Tab-separated table of C-alpha atoms in Angstrom:
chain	number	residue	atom	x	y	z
A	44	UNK	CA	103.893	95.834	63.609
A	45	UNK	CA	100.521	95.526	62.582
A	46	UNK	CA	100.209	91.223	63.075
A	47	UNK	CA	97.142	90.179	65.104
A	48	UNK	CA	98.920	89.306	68.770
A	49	UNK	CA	97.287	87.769	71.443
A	50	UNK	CA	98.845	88.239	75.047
A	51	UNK	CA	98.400	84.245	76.877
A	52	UNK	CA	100.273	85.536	80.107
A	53	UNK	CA	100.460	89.050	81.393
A	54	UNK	CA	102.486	88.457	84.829
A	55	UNK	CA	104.371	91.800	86.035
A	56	UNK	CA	104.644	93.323	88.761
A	57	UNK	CA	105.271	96.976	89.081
A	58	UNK	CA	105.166	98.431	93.422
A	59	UNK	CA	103.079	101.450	93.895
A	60	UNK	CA	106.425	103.065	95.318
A	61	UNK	CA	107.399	103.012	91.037
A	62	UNK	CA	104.228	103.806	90.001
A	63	UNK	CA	104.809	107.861	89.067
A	64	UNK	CA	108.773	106.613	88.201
A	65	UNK	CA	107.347	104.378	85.332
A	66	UNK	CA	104.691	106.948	84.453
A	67	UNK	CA	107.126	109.495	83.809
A	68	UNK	CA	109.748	107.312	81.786
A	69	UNK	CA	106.111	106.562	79.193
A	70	UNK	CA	106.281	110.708	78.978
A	71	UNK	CA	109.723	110.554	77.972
A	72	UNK	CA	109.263	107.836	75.748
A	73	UNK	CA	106.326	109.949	74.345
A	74	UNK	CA	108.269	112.639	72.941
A	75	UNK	CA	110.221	110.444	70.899
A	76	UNK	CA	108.729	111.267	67.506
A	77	UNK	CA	111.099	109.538	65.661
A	78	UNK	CA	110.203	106.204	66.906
A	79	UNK	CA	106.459	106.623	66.362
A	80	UNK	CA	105.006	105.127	63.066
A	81	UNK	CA	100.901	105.590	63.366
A	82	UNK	CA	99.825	108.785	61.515
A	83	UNK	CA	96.565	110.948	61.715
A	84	UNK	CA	95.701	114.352	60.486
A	85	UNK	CA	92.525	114.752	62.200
A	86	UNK	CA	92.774	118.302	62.266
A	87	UNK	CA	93.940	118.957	59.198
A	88	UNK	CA	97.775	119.017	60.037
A	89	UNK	CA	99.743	115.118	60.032
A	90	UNK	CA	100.567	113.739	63.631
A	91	UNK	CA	102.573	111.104	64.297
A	92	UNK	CA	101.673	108.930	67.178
A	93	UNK	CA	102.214	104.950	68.605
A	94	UNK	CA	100.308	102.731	66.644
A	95	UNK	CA	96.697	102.109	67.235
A	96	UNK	CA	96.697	104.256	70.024
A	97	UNK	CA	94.796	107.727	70.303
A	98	UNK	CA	97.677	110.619	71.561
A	99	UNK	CA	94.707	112.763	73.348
A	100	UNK	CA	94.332	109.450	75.732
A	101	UNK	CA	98.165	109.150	76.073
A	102	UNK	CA	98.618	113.071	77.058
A	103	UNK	CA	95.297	113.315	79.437
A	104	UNK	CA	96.967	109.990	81.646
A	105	UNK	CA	97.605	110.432	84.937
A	106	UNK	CA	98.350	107.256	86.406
A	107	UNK	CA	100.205	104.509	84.941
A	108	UNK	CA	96.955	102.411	84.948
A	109	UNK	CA	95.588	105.173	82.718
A	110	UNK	CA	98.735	105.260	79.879
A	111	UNK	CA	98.648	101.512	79.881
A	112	UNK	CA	94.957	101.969	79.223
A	113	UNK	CA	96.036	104.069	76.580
A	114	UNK	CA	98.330	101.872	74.928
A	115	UNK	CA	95.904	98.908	74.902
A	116	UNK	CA	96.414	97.483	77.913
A	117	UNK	CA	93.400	96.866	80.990
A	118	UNK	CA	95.723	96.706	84.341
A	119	UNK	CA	94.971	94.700	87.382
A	120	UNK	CA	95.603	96.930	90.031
A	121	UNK	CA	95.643	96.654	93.979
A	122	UNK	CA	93.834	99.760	95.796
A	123	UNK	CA	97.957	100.957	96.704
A	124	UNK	CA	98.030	101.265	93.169
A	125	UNK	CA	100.759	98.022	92.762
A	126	UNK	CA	100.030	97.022	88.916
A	127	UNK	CA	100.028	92.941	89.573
A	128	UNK	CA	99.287	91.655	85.851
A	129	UNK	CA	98.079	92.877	82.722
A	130	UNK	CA	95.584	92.053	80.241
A	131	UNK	CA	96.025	93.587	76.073
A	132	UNK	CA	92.940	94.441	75.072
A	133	UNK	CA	94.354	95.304	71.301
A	134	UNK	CA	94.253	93.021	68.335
A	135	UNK	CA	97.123	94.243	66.398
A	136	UNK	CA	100.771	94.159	67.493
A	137	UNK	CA	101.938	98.061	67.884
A	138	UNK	CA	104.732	99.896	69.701
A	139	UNK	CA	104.454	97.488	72.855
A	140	UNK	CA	107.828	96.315	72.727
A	141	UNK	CA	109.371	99.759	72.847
A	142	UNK	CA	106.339	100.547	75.995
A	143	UNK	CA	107.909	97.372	78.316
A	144	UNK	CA	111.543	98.101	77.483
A	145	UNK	CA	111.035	101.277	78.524
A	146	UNK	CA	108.764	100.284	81.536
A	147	UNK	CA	111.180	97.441	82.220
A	148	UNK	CA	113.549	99.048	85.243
A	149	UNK	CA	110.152	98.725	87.045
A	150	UNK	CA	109.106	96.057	86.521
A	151	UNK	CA	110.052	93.053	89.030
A	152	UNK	CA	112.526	90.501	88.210
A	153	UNK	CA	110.666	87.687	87.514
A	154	UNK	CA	107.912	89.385	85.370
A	155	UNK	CA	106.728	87.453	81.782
A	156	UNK	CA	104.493	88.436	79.090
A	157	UNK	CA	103.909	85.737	76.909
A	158	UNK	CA	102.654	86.625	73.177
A	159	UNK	CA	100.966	84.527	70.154
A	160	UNK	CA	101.573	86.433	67.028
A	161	UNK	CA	98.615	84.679	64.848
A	162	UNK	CA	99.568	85.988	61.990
A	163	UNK	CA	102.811	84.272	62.045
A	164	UNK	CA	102.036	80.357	62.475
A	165	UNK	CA	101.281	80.632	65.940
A	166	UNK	CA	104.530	82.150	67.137
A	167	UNK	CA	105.206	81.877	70.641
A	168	UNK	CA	107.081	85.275	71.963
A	169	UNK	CA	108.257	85.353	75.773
A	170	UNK	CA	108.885	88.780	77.036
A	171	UNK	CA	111.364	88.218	80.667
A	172	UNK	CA	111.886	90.890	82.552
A	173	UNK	CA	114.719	90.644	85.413
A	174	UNK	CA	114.554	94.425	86.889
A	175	UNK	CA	116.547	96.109	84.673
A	176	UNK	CA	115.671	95.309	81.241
A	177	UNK	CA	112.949	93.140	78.833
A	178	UNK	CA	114.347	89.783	77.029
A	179	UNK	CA	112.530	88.502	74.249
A	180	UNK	CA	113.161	84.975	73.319
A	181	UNK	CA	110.912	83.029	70.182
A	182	UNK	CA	109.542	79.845	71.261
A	183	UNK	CA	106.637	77.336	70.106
A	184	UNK	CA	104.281	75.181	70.875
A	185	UNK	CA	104.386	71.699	70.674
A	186	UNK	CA	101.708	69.017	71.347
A	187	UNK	CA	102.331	65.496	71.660
């Protein structure tokens, strides 16, 4: 975590009919203290939260356009309220990974998010989802 990230290709698809499924599995996923590394103690008392992410925005969400909005992420959206891509509007890698496994049962087969960790010599991360679950493979890029 932490490594300045830049997400090239932001193709999933996610069916309105899924839409509340996937927002409630991000709930679930949000009581899991114990995989949350940010900290805060804005009032006084230490929090822990996702990384780079603000917990107020993550608990007031009521759509899943709204938690991925939360956690970085500016949704394309049809008016049914089909998610059809996704933009990261982050610098820093954070908890993503563990967002899109979780999100992954909902995602169409055939969905890809393609990284660029730029911290890393331009490492090429491809994120495959096939219905069920997210696949990450490494790759690079090469230039003739």
């Amino acid at each position: 975590m932490g490594y300045s990230v830049r997400l090239i290709k932001g193709e999933v698809v996610i069916p309105a009919s899924r839409a509340n499924a996937a927002l409630a599995a991000v709930r679930d996923l949000d009581r899991r203290d114990d995989l949350k590394s940010g900290w805060s103690s804005d009032d006084g008392v230490g929090h822990r939260h996702w990384a780079f992410t603000i917990p107020a925005e993550i608990q007031a969400a009521r759509t899943l356009g709204d938690v991925l909005r939360a956690f970085r992420f500016e949704p394309s959206l049809e008016p049914d309220g089909e998610l059809y891509g996704v933009e990261f509007v982050g610098q820093n890698r954070g908890h993503e990974a563990l967002l899109w496994a979780v999100l992954a049962p909902f995602v169409e087969p055939g969905g890809e998010m393609i990284w660029l960790s730029e911290d890393e010599d331009d490492a090429l991360t491809r994120w495959s989802f096939d219905g069920r679950s997210l696949r990450a493979s490494a790759g690079r890029m090469v230039f003739d």
